[in-house]
CSV table of C-alpha atoms in Angstrom, one decimal:
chain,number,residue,atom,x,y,z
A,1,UNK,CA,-68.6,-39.2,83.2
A,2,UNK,CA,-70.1,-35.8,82.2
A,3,UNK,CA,-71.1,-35.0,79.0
A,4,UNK,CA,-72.2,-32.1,76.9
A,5,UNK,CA,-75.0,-31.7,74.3
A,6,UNK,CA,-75.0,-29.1,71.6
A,7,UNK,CA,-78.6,-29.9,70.0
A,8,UNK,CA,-78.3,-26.8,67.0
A,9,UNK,CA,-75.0,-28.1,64.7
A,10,UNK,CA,-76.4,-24.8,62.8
A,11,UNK,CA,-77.8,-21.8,63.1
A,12,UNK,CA,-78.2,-18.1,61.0
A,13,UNK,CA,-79.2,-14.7,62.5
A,14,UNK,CA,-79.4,-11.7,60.6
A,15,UNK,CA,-76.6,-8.9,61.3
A,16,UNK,CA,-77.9,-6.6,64.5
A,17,UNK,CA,-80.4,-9.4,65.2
A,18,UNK,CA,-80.3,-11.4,68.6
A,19,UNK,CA,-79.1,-15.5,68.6
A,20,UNK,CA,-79.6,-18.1,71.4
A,21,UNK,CA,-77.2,-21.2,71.2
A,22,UNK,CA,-78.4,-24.1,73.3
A,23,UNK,CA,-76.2,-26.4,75.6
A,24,UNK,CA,-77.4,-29.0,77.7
A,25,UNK,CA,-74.7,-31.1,80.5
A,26,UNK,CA,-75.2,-34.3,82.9
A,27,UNK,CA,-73.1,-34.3,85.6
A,28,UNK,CA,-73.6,-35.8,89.3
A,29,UNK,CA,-71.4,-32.5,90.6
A,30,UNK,CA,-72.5,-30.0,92.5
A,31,UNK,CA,-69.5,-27.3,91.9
A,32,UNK,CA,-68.6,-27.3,88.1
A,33,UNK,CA,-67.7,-24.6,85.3
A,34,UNK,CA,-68.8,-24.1,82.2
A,35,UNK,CA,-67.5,-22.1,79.4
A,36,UNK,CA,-68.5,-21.0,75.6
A,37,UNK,CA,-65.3,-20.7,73.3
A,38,UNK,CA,-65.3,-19.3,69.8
A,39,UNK,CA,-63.6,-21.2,66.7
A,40,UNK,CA,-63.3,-18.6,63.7
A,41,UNK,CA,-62.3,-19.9,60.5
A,42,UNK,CA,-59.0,-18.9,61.5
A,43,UNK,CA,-58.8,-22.0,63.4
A,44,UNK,CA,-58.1,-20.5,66.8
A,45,UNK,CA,-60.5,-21.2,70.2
A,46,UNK,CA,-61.2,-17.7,72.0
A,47,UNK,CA,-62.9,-18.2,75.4
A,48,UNK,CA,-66.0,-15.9,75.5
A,49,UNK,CA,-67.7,-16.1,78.9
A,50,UNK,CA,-67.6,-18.3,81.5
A,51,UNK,CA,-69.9,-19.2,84.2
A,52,UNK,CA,-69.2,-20.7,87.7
A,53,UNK,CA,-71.9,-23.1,88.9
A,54,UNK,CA,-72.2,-21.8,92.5
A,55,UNK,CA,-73.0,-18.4,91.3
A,56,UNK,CA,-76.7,-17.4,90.4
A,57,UNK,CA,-76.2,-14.5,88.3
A,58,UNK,CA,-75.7,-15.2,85.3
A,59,UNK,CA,-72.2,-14.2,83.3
A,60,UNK,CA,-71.9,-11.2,81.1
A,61,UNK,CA,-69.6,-10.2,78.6
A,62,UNK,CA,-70.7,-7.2,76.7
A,63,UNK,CA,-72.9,-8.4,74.0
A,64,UNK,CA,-72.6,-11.9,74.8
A,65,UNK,CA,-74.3,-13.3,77.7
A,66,UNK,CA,-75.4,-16.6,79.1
A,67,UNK,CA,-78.8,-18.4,80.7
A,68,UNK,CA,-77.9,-20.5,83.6
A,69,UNK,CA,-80.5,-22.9,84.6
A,70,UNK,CA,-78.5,-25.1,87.0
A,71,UNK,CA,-81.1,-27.7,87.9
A,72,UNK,CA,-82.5,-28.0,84.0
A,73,UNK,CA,-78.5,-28.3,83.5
A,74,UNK,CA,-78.9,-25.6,80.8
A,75,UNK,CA,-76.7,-23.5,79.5
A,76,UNK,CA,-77.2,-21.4,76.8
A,77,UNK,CA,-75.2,-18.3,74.8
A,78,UNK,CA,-77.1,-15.5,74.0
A,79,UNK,CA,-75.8,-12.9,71.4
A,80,UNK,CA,-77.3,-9.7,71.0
A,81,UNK,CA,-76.7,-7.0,67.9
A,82,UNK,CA,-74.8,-10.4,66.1
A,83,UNK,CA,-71.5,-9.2,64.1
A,84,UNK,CA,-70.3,-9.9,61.2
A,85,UNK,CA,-67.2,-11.3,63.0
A,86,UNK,CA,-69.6,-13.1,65.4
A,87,UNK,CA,-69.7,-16.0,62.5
A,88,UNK,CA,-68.1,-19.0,64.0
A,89,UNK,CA,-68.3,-22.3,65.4
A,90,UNK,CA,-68.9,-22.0,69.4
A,91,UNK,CA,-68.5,-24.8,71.3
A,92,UNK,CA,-70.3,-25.5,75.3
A,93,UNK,CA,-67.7,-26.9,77.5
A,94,UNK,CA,-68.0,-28.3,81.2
A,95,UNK,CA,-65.0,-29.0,83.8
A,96,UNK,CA,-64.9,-30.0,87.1
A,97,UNK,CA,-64.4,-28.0,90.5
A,98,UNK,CA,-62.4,-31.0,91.6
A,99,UNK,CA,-58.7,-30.7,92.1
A,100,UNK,CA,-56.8,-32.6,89.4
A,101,UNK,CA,-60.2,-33.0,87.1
A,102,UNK,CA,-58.9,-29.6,85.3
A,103,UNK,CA,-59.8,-31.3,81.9
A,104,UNK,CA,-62.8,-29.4,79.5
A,105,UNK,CA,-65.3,-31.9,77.7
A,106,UNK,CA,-66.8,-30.3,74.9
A,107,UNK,CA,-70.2,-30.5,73.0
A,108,UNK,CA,-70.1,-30.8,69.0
A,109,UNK,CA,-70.6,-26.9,68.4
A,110,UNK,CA,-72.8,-25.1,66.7
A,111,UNK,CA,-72.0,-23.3,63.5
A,112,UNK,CA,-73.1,-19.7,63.2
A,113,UNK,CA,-73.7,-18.0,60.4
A,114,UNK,CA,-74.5,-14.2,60.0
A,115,UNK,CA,-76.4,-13.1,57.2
A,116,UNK,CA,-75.7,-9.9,56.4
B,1,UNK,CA,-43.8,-12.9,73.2
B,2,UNK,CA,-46.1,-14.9,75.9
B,3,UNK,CA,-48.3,-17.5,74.6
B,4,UNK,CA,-48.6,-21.1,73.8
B,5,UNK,CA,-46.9,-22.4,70.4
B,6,UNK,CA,-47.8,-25.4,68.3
B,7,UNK,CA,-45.6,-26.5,65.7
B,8,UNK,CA,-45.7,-27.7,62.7
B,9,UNK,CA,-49.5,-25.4,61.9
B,10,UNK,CA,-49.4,-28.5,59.2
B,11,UNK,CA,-48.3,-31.6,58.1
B,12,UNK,CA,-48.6,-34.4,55.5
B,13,UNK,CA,-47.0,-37.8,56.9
B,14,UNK,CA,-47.4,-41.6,55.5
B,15,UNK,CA,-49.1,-44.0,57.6
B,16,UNK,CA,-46.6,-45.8,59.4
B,17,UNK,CA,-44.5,-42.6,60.0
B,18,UNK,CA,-43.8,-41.4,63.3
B,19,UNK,CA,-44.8,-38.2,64.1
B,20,UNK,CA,-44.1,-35.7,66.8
B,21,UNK,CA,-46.1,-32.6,67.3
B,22,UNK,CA,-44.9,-29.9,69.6
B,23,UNK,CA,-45.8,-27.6,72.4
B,24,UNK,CA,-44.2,-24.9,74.5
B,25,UNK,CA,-46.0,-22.3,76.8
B,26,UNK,CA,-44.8,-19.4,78.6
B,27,UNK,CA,-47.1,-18.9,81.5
B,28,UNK,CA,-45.4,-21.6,83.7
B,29,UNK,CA,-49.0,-23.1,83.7
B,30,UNK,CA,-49.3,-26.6,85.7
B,31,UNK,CA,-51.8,-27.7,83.4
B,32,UNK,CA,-50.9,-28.8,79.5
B,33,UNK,CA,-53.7,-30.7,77.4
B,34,UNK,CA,-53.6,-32.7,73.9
B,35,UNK,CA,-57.2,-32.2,71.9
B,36,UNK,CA,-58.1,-33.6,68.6
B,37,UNK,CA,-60.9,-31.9,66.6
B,38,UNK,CA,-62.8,-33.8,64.3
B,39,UNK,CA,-66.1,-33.4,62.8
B,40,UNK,CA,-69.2,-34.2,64.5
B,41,UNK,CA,-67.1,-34.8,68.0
B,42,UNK,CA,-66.3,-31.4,69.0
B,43,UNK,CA,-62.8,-31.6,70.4
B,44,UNK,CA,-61.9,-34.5,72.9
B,45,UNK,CA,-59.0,-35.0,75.4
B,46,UNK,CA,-55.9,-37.3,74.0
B,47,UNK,CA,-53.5,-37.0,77.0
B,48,UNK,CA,-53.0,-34.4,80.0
B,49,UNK,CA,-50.6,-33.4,82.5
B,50,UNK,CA,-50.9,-32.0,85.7
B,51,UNK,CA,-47.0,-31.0,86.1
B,52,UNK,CA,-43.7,-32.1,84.8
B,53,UNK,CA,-43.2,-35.8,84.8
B,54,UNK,CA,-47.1,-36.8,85.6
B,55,UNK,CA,-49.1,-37.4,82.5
B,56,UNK,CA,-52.6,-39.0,82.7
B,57,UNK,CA,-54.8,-40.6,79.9
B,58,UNK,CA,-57.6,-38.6,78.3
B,59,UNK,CA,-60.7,-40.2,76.3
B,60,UNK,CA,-59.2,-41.3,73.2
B,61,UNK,CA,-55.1,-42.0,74.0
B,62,UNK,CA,-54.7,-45.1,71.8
B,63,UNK,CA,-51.7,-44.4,69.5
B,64,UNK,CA,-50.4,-41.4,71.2
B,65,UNK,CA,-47.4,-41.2,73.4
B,66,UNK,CA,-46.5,-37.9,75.6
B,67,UNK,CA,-44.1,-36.9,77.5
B,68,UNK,CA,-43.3,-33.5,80.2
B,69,UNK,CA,-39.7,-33.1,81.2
B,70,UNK,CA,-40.0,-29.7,81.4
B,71,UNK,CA,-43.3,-27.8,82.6
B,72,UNK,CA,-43.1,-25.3,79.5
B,73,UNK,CA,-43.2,-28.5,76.4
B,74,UNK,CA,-45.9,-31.2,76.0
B,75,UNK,CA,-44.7,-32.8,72.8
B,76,UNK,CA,-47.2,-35.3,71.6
B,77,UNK,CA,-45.9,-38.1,69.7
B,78,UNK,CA,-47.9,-40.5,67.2
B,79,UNK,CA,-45.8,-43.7,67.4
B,80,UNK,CA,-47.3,-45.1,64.1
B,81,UNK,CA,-49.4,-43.0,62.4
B,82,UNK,CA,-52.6,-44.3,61.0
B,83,UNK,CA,-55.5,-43.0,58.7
B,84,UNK,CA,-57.7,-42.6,61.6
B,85,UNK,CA,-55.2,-40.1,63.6
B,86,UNK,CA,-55.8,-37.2,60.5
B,87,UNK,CA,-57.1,-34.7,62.4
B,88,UNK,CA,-56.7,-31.4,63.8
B,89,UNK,CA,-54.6,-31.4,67.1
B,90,UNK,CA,-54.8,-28.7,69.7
B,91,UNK,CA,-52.6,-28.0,72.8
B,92,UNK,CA,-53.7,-25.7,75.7
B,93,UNK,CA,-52.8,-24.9,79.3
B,94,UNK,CA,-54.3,-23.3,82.3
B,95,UNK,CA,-53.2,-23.0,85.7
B,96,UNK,CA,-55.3,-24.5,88.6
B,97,UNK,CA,-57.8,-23.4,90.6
B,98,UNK,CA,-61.2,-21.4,90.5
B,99,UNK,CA,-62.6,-20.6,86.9
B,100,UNK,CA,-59.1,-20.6,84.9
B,101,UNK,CA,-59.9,-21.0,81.5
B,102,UNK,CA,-57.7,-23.1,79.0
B,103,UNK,CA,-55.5,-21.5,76.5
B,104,UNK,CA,-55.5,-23.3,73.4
B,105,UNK,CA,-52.5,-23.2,70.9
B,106,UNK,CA,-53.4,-22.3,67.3
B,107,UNK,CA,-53.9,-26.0,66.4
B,108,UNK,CA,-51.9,-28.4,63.6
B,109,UNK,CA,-53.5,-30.2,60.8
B,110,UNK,CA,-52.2,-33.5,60.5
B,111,UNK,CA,-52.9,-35.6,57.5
B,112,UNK,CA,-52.0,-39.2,56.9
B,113,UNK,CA,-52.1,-40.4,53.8
């Protein structure tokens, strides 16, 4: 079974400043995604960026942007010029390439806090 | 308006009670997924289904029930609620294939008192 590890359950950057969130998988795959999702206090998950694990490059998404170390089976979130609104919980997820293995496993999120 | 819809957003039940929560999509997605968020665990798979009338077990399923007669609902169904089911419950859907993400519902709060 795969699992994800989200080692920061909190972290603070101040506004304009750049964050790193860290998230660390074991899987015995070779072909896997991975995605970062946003929980604001509203409640709601928001995908931000996603990554496909046969791809090198690593995904962008305007200000957010990932680090893709597929053998160290690291995946972190970078955020640059943090937001006010970037204050949330993000959470790492991992699914499978199989077919019918559609399902996300989450890590245990980090909260982020922007000081302003 | 296109989307996925949970209903109740919140609810106070005793234990004992059964309990039903509800979800409908619009995209025709194959894919429909029970989650329950709780502190310190993330978010972990209750029950999935893959298309109408084929539902699988997640992680945690113990006291759930679900059902998919129709490929748009994925009611989730708490047979006997218990203290340990308070939670908050979210339902998403994605189609198959390549790097479709999951579409999560706006999420219930269940308490059981």
């Amino acid at each position: 079974a795969q699992t994800v590890t989200q080692s920061q359950p909190e972290m603070s950057v101040q506004e304009a400043e750049t964050v790193t969130l860290s998230c660390t998988y074991d899987t015995s795959e070779s072909d896997y995604y991975l995605f970062w999702y946003k929980q604001p206090p509203s409640r709601q998950m928001i995908l931000v960026i996603r990554q496909e694990a046969y791809k090198q490059q690593n995904a962008t998404e305007n200000r957010f942007s990932v680090n893709f170390q597929k053998a160290a089976k690291s995946f972190s979130l970078k955020i640059s010029d943090s937001q006010l609104g970037d204050a949330a919980m993000y959470f790492c997820a991992y699914r499978s390439a199989l077919r019918g293995n559609e399902k996300l496993t989450f890590g245990t999120g980090t909260r982020l806090t922007i000081i302003p | 308006d296109a989307g996925i819809t949970q209903s109740p957003r919140y609810k106070i039940t005793e234990t004992g009670r059964q309990v039903t929560l509800m979800c409908h999509q619009t995209w025709s997605h194959s894919y429909m997924f029970w989650y329950r968020q709780d502190l310190g665990h993330g978010l972990r798979l209750i029950y999935y289904s893959a298309a109408a009338d084929i539902t699988d077990k997640g992680e945690v399923p113990d006291g759930y029930v679900v059902s998919r007669s129709k490929t748009e609902n994925f009611p989730l169904t708490l047979e006997s609620a218990t203290r340990s089911q308070t939670s908050v419950y979210f339902c998403a859907s994605s189609d198959w294939g390549g790097n479709q993400p999951q579409h999560f519902g706006d999420g219930t709060r269940l308490s059981i008192l």
